[in-house]
Short mmCIF file of C-alpha atoms and ligand atoms in Angstrom, two decimals:
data_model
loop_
_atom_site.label_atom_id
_atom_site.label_comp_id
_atom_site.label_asym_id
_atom_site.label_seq_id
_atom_site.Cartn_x
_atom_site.Cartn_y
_atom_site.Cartn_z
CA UNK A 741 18.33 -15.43 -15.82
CA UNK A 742 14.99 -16.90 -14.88
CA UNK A 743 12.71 -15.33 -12.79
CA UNK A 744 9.86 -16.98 -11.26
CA UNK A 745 6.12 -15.66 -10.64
CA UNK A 746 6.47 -13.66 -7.64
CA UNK A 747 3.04 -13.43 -5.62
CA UNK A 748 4.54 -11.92 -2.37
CA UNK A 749 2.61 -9.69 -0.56
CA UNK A 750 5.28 -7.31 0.68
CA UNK A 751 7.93 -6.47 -0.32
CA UNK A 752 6.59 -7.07 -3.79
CA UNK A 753 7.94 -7.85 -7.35
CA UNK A 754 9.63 -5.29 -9.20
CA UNK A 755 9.64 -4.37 -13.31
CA UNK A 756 13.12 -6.17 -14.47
CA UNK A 757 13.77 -3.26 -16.42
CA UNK A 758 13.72 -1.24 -12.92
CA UNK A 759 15.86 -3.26 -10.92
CA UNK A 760 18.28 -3.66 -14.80
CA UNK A 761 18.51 -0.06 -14.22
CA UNK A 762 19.52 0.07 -10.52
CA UNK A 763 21.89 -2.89 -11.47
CA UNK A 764 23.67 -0.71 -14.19
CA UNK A 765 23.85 2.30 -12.45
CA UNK A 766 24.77 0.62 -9.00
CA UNK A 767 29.03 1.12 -9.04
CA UNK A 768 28.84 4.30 -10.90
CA UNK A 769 26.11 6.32 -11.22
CA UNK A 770 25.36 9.28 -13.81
CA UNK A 771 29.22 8.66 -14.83
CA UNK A 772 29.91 10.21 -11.30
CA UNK A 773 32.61 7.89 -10.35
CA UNK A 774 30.38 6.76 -7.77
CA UNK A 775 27.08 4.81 -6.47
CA UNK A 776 24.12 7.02 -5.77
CA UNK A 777 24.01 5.28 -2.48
CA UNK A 778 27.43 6.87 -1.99
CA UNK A 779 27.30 10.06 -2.56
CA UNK A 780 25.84 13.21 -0.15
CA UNK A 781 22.28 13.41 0.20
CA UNK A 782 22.98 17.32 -0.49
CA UNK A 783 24.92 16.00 -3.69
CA UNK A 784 23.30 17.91 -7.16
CA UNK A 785 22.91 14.25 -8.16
CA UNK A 786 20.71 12.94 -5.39
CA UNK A 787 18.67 16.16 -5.01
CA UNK A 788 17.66 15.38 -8.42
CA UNK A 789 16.46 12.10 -7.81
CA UNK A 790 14.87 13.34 -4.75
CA UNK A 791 13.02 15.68 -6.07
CA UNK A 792 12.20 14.02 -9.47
CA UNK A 793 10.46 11.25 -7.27
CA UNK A 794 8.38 13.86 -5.28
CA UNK A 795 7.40 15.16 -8.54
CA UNK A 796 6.18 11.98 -9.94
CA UNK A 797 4.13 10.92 -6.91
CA UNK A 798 2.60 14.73 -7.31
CA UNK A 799 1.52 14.10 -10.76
CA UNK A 800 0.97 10.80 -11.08
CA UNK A 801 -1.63 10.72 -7.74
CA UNK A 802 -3.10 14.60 -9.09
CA UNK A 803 -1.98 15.59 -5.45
CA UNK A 804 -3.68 19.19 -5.04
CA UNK A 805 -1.01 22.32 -4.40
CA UNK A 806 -2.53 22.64 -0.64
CA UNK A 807 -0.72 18.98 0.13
CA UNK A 808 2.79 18.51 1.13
CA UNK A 809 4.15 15.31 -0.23
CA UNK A 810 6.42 13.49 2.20
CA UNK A 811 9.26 10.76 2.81
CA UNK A 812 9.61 9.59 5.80
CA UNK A 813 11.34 6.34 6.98
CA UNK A 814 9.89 3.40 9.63
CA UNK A 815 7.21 2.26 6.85
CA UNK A 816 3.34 2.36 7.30
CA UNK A 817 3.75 1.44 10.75
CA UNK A 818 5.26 4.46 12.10
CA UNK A 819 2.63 6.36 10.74
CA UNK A 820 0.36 4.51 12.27
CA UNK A 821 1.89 6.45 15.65
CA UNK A 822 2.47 9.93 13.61
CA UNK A 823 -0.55 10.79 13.04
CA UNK A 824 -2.05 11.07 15.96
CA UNK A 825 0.56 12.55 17.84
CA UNK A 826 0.69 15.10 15.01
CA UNK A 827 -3.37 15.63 14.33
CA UNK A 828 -4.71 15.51 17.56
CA UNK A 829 -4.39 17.79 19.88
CA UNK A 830 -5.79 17.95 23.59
CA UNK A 831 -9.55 17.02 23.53
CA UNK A 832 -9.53 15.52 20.13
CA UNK A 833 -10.42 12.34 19.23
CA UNK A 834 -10.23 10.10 16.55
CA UNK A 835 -12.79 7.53 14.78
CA UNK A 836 -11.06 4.01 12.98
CA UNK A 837 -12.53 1.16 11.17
CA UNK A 838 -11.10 -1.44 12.00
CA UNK A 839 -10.84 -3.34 8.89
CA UNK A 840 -8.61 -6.11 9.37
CA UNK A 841 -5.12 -6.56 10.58
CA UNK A 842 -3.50 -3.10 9.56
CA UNK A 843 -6.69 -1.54 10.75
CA UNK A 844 -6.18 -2.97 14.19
CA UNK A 845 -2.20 -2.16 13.87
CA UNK A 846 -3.44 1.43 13.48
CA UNK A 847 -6.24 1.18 15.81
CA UNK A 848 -3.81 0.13 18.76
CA UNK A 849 -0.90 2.15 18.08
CA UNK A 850 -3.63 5.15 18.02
CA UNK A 851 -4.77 3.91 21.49
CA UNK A 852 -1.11 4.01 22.75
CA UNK A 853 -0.84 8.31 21.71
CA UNK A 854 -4.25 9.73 22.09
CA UNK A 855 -7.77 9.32 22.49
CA UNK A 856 -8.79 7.23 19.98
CA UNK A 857 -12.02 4.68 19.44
CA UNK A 858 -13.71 1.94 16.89
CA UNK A 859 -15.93 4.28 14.91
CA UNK A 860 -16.52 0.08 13.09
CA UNK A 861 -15.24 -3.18 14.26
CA UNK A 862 -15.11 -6.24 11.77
CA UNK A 863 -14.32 -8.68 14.31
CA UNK A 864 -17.81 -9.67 14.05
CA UNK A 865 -17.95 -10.08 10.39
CA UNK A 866 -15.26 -12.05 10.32
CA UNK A 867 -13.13 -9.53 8.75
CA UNK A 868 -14.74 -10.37 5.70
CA UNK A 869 -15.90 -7.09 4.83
CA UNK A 870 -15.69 -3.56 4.96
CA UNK A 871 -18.41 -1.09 6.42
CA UNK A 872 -20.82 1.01 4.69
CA UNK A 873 -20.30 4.90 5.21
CA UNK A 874 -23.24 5.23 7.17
CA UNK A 875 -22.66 2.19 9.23
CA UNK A 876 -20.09 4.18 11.16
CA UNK A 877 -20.41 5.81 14.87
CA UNK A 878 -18.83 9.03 14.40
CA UNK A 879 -19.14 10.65 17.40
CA UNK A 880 -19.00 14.80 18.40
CA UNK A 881 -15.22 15.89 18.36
CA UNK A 882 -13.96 13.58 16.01
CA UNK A 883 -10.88 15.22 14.09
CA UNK A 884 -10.72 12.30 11.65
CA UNK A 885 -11.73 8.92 11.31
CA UNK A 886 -8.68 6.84 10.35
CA UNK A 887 -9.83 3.88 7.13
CA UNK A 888 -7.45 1.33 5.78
CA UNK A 889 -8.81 1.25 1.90
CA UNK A 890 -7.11 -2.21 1.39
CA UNK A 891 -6.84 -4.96 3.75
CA UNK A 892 -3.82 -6.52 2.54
CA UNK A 893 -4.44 -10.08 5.13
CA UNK A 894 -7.98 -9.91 4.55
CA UNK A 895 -7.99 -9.48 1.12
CA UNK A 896 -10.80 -6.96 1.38
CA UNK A 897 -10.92 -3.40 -0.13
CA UNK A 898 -13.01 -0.13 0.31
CA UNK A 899 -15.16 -0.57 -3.26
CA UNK A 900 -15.61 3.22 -2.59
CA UNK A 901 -13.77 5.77 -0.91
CA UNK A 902 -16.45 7.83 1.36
CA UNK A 903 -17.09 11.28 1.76
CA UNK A 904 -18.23 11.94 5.43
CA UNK A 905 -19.28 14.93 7.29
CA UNK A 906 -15.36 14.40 9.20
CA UNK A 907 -12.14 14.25 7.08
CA UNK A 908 -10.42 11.29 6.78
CA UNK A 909 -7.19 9.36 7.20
CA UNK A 910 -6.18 6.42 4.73
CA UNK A 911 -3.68 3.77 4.99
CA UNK A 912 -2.95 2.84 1.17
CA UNK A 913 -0.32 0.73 1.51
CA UNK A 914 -1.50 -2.22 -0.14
CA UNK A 915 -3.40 -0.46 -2.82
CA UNK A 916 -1.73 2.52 -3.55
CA UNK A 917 -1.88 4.04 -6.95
CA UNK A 918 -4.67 1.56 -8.06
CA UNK A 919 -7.40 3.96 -7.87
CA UNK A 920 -7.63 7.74 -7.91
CA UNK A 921 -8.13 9.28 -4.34
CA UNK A 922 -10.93 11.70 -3.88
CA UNK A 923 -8.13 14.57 -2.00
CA UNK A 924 -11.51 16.53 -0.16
CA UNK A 925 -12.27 13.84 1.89
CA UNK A 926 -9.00 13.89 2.92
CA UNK A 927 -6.23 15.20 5.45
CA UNK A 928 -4.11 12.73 5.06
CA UNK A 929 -3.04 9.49 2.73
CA UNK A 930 -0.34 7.02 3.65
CA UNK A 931 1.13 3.71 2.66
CA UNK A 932 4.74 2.04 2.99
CA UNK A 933 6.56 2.05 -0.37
CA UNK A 934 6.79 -1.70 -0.60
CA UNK A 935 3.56 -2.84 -1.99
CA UNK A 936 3.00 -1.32 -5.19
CA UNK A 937 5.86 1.61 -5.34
CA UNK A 938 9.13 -0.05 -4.82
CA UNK A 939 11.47 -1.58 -2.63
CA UNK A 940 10.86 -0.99 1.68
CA UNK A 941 12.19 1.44 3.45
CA UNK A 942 9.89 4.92 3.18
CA UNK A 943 6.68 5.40 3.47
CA UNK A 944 5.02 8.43 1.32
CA UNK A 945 3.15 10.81 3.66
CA UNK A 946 0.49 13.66 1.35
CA UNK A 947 -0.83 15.84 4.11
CA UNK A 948 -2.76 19.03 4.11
CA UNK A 949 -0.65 21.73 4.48
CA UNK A 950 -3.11 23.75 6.80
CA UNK A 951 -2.48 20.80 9.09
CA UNK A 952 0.89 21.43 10.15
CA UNK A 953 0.42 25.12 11.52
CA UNK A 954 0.46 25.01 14.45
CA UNK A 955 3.59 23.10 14.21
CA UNK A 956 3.57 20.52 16.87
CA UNK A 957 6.61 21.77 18.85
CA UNK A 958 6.43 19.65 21.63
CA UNK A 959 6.96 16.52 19.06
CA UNK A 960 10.69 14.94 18.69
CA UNK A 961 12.29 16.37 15.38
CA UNK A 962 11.73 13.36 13.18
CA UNK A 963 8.50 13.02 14.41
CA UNK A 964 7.17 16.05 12.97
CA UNK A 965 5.41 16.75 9.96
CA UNK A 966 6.36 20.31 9.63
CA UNK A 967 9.79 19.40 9.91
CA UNK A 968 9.62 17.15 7.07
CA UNK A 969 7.80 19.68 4.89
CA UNK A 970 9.77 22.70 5.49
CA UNK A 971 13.06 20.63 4.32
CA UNK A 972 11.55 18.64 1.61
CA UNK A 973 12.09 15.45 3.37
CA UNK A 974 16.16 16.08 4.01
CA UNK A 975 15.93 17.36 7.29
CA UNK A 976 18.35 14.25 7.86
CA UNK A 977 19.90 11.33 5.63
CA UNK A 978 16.80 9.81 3.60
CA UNK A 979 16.92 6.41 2.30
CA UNK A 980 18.44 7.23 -0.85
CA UNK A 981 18.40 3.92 -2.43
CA UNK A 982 14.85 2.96 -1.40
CA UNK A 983 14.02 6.50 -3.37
CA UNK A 984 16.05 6.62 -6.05
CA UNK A 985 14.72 2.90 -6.79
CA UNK A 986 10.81 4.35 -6.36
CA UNK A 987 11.66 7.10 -8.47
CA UNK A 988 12.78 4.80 -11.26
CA UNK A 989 9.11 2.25 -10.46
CA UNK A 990 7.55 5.54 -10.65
CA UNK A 991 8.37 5.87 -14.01
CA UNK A 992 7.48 2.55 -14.90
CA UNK A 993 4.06 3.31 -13.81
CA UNK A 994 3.97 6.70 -15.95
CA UNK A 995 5.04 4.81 -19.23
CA UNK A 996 2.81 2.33 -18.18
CA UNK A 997 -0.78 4.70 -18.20
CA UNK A 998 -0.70 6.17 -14.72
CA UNK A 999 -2.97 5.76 -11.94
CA UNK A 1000 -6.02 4.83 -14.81
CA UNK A 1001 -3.70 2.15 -16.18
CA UNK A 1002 -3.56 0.47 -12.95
CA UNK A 1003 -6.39 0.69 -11.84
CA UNK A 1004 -7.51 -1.13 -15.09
CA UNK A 1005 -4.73 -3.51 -14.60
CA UNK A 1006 -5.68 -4.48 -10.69
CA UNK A 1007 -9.13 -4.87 -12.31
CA UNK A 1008 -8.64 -7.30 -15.01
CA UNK A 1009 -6.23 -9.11 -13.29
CA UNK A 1010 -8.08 -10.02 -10.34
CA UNK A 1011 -11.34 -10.44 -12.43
CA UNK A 1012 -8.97 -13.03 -14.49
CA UNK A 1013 -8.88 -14.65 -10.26
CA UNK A 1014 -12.37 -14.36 -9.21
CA UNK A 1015 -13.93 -15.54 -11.97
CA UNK A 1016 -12.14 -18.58 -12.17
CA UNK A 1017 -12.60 -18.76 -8.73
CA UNK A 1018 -16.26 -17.97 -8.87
CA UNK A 1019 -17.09 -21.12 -11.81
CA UNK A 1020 -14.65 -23.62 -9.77
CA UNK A 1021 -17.59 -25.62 -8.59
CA UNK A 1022 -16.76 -24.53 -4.79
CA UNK A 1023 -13.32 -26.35 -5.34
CA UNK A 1024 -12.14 -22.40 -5.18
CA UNK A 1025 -13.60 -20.39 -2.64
CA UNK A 1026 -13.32 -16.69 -1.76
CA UNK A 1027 -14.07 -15.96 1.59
CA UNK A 1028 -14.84 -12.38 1.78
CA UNK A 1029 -17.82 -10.63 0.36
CA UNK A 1030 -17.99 -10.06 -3.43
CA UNK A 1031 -18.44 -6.44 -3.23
CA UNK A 1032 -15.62 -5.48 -1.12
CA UNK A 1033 -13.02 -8.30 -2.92
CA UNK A 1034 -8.92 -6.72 -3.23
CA UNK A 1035 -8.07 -5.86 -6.43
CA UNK A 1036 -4.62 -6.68 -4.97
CA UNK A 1037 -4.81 -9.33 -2.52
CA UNK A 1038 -6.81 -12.19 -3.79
CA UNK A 1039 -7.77 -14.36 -1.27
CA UNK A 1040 -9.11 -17.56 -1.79
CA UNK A 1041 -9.54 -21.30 -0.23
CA UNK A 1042 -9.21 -25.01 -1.09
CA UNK A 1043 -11.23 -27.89 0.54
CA UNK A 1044 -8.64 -28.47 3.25
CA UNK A 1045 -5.56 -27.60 4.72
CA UNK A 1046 -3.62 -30.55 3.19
CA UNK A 1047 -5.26 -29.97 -0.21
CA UNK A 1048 -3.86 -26.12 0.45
CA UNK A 1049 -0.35 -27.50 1.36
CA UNK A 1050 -0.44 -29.74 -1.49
CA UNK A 1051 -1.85 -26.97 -3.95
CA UNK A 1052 1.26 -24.50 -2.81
CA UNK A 1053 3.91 -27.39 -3.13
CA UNK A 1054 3.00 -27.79 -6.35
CA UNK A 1055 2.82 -24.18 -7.37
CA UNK A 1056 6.29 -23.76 -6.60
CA UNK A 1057 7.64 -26.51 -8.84
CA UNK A 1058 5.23 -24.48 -11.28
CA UNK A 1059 7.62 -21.49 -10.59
CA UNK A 1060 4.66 -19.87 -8.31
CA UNK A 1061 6.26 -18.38 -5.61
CA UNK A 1062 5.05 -16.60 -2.00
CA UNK A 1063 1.40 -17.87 -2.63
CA UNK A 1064 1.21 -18.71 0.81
CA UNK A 1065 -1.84 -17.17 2.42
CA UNK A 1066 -0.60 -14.62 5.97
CA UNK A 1067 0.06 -17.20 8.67
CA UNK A 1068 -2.64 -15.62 10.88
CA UNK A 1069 -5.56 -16.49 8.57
CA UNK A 1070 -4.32 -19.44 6.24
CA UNK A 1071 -5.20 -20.45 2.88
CA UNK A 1072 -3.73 -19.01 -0.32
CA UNK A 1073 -3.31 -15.30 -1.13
CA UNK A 1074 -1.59 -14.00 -4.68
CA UNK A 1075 -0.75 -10.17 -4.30
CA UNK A 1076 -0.89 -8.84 -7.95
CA UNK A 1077 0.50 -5.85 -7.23
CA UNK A 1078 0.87 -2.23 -9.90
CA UNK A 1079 4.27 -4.29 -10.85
CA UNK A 1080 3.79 -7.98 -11.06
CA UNK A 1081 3.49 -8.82 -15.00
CA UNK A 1082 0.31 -10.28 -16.52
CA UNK A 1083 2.02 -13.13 -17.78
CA UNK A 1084 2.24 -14.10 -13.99
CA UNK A 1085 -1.64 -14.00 -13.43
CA UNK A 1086 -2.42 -15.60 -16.52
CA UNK A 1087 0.24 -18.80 -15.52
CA UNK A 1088 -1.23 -18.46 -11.81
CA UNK A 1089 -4.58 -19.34 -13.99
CA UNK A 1090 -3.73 -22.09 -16.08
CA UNK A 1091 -2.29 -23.90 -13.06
CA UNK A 1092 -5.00 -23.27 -10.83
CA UNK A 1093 -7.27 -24.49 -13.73
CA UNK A 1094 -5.19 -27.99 -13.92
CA UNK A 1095 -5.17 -28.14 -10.22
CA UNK A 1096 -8.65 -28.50 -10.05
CA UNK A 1097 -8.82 -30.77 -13.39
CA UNK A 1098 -6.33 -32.73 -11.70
CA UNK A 1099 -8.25 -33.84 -8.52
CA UNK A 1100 -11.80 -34.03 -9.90
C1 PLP B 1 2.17 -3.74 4.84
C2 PLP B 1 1.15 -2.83 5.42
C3 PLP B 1 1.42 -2.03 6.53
C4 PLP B 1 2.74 -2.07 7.26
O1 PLP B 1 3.68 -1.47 6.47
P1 PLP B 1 5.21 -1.29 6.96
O2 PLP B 1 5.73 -0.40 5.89
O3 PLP B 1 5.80 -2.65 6.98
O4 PLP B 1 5.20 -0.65 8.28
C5 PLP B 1 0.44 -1.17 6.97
N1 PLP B 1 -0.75 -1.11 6.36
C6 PLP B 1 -1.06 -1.88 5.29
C7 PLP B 1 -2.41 -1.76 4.66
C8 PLP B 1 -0.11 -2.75 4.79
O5 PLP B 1 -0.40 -3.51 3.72
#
């Protein structure tokens, strides 16, 4: 088997041992006769891999008793409609910074439920970094102001995560489990699976429990956090694979030091980036500003766009794959995500470093 360096932003590279495990345990799981992925969701197995994953995401992320911890299909994105149809209720309103690309995703699908505005707009900066706390218009009746602590396109990140006078609402898909998350600033904290906890196909939902009373009746059944809560995320069929498989990454990231390991992970790894980026002589170039640079998504520019093309062609006969920057913005992005090994950094450096030797 060879494996190549796997830079994709979404879904992202998984531990081999993980996916070894899935692979042996696929036809016949727990000596059960069957797969996981056959067997009831009400099965003794799967409730036990259910509930060991909910357990892992409470301790691992120090999630306080007064938060539910939730799995809920349709990925970041359909929480990006959830939430307000779940947390506001007639004359609220709701603050976002928009950040970036998920920030406007959230931003507009807010628009489309309830009464929502730009407490922050980065369109005039470019994107290229995120707001201050007090640079925000938070105005009278806001329930929450909705922040995206990772802009996975931009490749800009929250440096810290603000306490304001309103709680918040964070969208941690891209940098999930890289840093602790300060829980009394928050009502809710949300990200798709896919980035840094597994494969796609749930997104993990903590809400404050004091949030879903009263329940929001009026809501379709699957659209409602109660719902979810009261039946520990079985109120119908979960993705069993795409939790069983989180479960098992979950793990990974226990053995592995936690939440403080990765963090310390995302931050040498990308330092291992942005300094070489930083001492290129401008033949590297980061485009966002150095205090608000992703830990996850490192961003970065060559001279020109054939240079780029030429500088990805060559990464791939290198074994660098998905290096491709998002086709909105260009350029070059490498997504060193909780489960993309070191190794793959540290060969991402030594051929960036010939690169450049290579056309001086
Ligand atoms: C990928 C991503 C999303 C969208 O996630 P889906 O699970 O595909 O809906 C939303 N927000 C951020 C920050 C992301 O990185």
């Amino acid at each position: 088997m060879t494996r190549v360096h796997n830079f994709c932003a979404g879904p992202c590279t998984l531990p081999v041992s993980v996916l070894e495990q899935l692979g042996d345990q696929m036809a016949d799981f727990d000596e059960s006769g069957m797969s996981l992925v056959e067997m009831s969701h009400r099965s003794s197995e799967y409730d036990e891999v259910h509930h060991r994953t909910l357990d892992l995401l409470r301790s691992l992320c120090s999630v306080p008793d007064d938060f539910d911890v939730l799995l809920i299909q349709g990925g970041a994105t359909l929480q990006f409609a959830m939430i307000p149809m779940n947390l506001l209720s007639v004359g609220d309103t709701a603050g976002h910074a928009v950040t970036g690309t998920w920030g406007k995703g959230a931003f507009a699908d807010g628009s489309a439920v309830g009464d929502v505005y730009a407490a922050w707009h980065g369109e005039q900066h470019n994107y290229a970094r995120m707001p201050l706390a007090d640079e925000l218009d938070v105005r009278e009746g806001t329930r929450y102001v909705h922040v995206t602590s990772n802009e996975t396109i931009g490749g800009i990140r929250m440096p810290d995560l603000y306490a304001l006078d309103v709680p918040q609402v964070a969208d941690m898909s891209s940098d999930f489990l890289t840093r602790e998350i300060p829980w009394d600033n928050y009502d809710l904290v949300y990200g798709g699976a896919q980035k840094n906890l597994g494969p796609a196909g749930v997104a993990v939902v903590f809400i404050r429990k004091s949030l879903m009373d009263p329940k929001c009746t009026h809501l379709p059944k699957y659209l409602r956090y109660d719902v979810h809560a009261e039946a520990d995320s079985l109120a119908n069929t979960p993705p069993m694979f795409s939790i069983w498989a989180m479960g098992l990454m979950l793990a990974w990231i226990d053995t592995n030091g936690g939440v403080a390991g990765m963090q310390q992970r995302a931050a040498e790894r990308s330092s291992t980036l942005y300094d070489l980026i930083d001492s290129s002589d401008g033949f590297y170039r980061s485009p966002v500003a150095k205090g608000d640079r992703s830990h996850t998504n490192i961003v970065f520019r060559l001279g020109d766009a054939d240079l780029e093309a030429t500088f990805l062609t060559q990464a791939e006969q290198h074994g660098l794959m998905n290096l491709k920057g998002h086709r909105s913005v260009g350029g070059i992005r490498a997504s060193v995500y909780n489960a993309l090994p070191t190794e793959s950094v540290e060969a991402l450096a030594d051929y960036m470093r010939s690169f450049a030797g290579g056309q001086a």
